CSV table of C-alpha atoms in Angstrom, one decimal:
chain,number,residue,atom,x,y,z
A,1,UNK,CA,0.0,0.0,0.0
A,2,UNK,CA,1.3,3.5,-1.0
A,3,UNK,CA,0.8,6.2,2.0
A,4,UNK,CA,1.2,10.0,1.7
A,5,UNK,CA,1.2,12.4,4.3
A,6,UNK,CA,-1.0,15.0,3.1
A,7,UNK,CA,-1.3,18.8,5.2
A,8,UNK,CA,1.9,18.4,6.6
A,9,UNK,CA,3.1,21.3,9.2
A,10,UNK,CA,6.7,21.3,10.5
A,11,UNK,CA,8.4,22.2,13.6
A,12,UNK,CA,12.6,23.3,12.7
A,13,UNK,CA,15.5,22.8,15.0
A,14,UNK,CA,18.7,25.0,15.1
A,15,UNK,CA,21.4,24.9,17.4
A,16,UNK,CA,23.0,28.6,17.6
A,17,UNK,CA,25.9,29.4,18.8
A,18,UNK,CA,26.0,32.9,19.9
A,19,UNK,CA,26.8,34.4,23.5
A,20,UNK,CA,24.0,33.3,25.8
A,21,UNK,CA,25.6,35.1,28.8
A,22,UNK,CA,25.1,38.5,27.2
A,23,UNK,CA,21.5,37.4,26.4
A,24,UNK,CA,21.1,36.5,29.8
A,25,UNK,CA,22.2,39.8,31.3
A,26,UNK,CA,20.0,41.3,28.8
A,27,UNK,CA,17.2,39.8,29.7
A,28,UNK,CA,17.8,40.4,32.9
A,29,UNK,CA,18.2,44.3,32.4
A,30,UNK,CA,15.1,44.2,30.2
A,31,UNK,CA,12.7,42.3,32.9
A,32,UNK,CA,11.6,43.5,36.1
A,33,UNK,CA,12.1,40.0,38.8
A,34,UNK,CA,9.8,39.6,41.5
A,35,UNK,CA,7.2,37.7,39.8
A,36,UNK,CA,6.4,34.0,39.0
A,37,UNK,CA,6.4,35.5,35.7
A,38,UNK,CA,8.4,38.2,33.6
A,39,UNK,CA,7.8,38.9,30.0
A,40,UNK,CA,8.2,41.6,27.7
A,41,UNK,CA,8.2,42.6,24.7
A,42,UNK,CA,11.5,43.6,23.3
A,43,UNK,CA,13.4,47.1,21.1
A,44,UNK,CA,15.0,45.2,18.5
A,45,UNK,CA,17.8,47.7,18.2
A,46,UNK,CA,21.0,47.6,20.3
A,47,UNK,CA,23.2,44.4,21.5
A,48,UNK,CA,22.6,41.5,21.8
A,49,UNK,CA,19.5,41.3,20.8
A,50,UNK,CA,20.3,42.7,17.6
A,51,UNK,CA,22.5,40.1,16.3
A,52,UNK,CA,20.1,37.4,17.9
A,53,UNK,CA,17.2,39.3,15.7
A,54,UNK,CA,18.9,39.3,12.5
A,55,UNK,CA,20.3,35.4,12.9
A,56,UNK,CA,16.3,34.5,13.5
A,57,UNK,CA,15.5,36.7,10.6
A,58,UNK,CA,18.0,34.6,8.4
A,59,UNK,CA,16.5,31.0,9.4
A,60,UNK,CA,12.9,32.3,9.1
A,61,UNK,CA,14.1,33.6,5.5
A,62,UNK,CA,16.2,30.0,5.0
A,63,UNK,CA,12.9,28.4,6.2
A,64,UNK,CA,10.4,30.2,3.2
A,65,UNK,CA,13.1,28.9,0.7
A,66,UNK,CA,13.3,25.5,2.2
A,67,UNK,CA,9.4,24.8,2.1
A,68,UNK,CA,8.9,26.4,-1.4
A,69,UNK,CA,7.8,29.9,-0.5
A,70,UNK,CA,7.9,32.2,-3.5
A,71,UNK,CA,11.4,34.2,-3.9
A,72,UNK,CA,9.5,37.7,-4.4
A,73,UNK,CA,8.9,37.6,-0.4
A,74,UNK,CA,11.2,37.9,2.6
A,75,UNK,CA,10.3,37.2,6.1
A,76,UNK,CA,11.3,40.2,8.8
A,77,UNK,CA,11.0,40.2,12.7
A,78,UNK,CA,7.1,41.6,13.8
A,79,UNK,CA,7.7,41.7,17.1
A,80,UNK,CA,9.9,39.5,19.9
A,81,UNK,CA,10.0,39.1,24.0
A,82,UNK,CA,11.6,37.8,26.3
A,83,UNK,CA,10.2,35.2,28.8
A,84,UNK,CA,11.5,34.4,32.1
A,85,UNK,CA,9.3,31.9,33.6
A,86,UNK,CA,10.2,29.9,37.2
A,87,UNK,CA,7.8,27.3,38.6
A,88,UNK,CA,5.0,28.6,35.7
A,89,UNK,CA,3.5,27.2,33.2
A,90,UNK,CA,2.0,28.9,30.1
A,91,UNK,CA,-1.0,26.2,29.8
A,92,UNK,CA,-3.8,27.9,27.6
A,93,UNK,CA,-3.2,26.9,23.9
A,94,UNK,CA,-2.9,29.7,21.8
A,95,UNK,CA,-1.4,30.4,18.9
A,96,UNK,CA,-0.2,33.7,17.2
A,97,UNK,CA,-2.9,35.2,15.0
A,98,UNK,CA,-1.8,37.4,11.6
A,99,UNK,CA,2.0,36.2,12.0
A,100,UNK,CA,3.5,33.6,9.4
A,101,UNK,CA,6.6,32.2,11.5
A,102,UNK,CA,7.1,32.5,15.1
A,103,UNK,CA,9.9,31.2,16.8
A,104,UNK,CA,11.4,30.8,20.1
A,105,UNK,CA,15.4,30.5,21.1
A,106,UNK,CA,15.9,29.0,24.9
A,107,UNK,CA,19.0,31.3,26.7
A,108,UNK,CA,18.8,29.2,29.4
A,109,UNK,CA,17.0,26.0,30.0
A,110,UNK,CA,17.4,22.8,32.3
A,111,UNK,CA,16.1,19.4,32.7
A,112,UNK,CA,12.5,19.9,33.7
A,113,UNK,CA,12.1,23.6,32.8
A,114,UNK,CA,9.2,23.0,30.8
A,115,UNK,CA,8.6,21.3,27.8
A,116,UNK,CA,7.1,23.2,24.6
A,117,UNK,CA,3.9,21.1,23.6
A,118,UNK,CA,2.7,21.7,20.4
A,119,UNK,CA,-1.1,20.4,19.4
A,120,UNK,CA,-2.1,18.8,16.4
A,121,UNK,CA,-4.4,20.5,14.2
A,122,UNK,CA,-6.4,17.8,13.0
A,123,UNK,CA,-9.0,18.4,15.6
A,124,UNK,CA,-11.0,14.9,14.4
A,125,UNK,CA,-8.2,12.8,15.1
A,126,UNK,CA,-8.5,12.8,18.9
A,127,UNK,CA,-12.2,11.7,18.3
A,128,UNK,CA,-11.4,8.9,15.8
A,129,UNK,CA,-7.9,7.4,17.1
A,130,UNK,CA,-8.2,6.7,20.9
A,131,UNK,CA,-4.4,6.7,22.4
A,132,UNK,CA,-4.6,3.0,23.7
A,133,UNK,CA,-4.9,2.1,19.9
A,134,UNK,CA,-1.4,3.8,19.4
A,135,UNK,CA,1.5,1.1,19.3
A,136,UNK,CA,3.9,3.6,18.0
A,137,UNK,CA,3.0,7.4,18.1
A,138,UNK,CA,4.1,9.2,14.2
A,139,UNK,CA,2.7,12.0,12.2
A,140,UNK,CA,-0.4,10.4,11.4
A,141,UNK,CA,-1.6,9.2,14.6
A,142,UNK,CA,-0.1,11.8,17.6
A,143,UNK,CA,-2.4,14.0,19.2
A,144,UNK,CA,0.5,16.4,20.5
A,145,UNK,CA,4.3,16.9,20.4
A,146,UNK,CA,6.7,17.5,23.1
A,147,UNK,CA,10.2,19.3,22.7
A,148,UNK,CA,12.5,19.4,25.3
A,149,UNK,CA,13.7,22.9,25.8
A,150,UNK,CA,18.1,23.5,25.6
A,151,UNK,CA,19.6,26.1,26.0
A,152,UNK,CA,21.1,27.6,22.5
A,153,UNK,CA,18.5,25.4,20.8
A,154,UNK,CA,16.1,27.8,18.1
A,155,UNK,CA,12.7,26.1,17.5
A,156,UNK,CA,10.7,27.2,14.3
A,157,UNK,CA,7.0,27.0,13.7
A,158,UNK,CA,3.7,27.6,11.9
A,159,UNK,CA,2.6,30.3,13.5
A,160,UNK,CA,-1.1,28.9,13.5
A,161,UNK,CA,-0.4,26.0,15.3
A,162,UNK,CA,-1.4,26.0,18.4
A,163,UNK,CA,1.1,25.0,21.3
A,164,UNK,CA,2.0,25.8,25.3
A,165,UNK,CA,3.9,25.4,27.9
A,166,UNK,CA,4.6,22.5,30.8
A,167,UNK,CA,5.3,23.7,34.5
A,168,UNK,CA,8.8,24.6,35.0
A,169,UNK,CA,9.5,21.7,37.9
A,170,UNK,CA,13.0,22.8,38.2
A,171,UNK,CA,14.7,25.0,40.6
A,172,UNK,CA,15.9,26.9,38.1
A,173,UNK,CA,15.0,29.6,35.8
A,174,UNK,CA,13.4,29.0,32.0
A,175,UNK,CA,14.7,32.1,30.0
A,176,UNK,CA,13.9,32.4,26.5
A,177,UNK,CA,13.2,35.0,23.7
A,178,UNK,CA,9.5,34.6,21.1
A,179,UNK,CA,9.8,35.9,17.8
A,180,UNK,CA,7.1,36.5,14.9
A,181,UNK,CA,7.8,37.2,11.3
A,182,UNK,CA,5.8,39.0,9.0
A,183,UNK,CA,6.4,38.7,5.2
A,184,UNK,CA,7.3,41.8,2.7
A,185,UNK,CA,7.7,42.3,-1.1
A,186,UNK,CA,11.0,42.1,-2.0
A,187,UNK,CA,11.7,45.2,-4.0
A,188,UNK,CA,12.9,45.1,-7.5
């Protein structure tokens, strides 16, 4: 029997390599600490959040190309925060409405911090394919998926599909920066 996966979505991994003790300190600066927890949304100019800016701009750009995107359009940074989250969880589903690409890079993260869970948006298949029926969990027959947050790790995705956030269990801090793209016209 021939299978295709049809209405495919996608979720892509990057380790970066840039100074996460700056980012850190930034953060930091940026986030007022007294709270279970801190966000807010971020200036883009200025370092290091510059250079971490343009670098997510660059994958979200590499990311069109790679899924066949047309070439007259480029993908630039909407908005971005920063996220510093102890003992929390972010557990309402949402996703981010009138944004193409959203992404989110972990400055800090430790065992237990919280994993990013990600819902699938086939809404029937949670009525139609019960879990005990599931030998081995794939594409075509998971009801969610969980990534494991890492510090330096960049995780890309649809910004339409829905996802949250697991209780930080850890003693220690979750810090991470969001990022939406909108798309231009290139000009000619």
């Amino acid at each position: 029997m021939i299978i295709e996966n049809i209405f495919s979505n996608f979720l892509a991994f990057e380790q970066l390599t840039v100074n996460n003790d700056k980012l850190l300190e930034y953060a930091n600066d940026q986030v007022k600490h007294g709270t279970k927890i801190q966000s807010k949304f971020l200036d883009l100019c200025g370092e290091p959040i510059e250079s971490l800016s343009l670098i997510v701009q660059d994958k979200f750009n590499e990311l069109h190309k790679s899924i066949g995107l047309s070439a007259d359009y480029s993908h630039i940074i909407d908005n971005a925060w920063i996220n510093i989250n102890n003992n929390i969880n972010i557990d309402s589903a949402h996703c981010h409405p009138g944004q193409v690409f959203s992404a989110v890079y972990y400055v800090e993260a430790n065992n237990d911090c919280g994993d990013l869970i990600f819902i699938n948006p086939d809404k029937g298949l949670c009525h139609s394919i019960h879990p005990i029926l599931i030998e081995n969990f794939n594409s075509f027959n998971s009801h969610n998926y969980r990534t494991v947050p890492k510090a330096g790790n960049l995780i890309i995705f649809p910004s339409h599909l829905e996802h949250y956030v697991r209780t930080n269990i850890s003693n220690s801090l979750r810090v991470s920066i969001a990022f939406n793209s909108k798309v231009i016209k290139n000009h000619s």
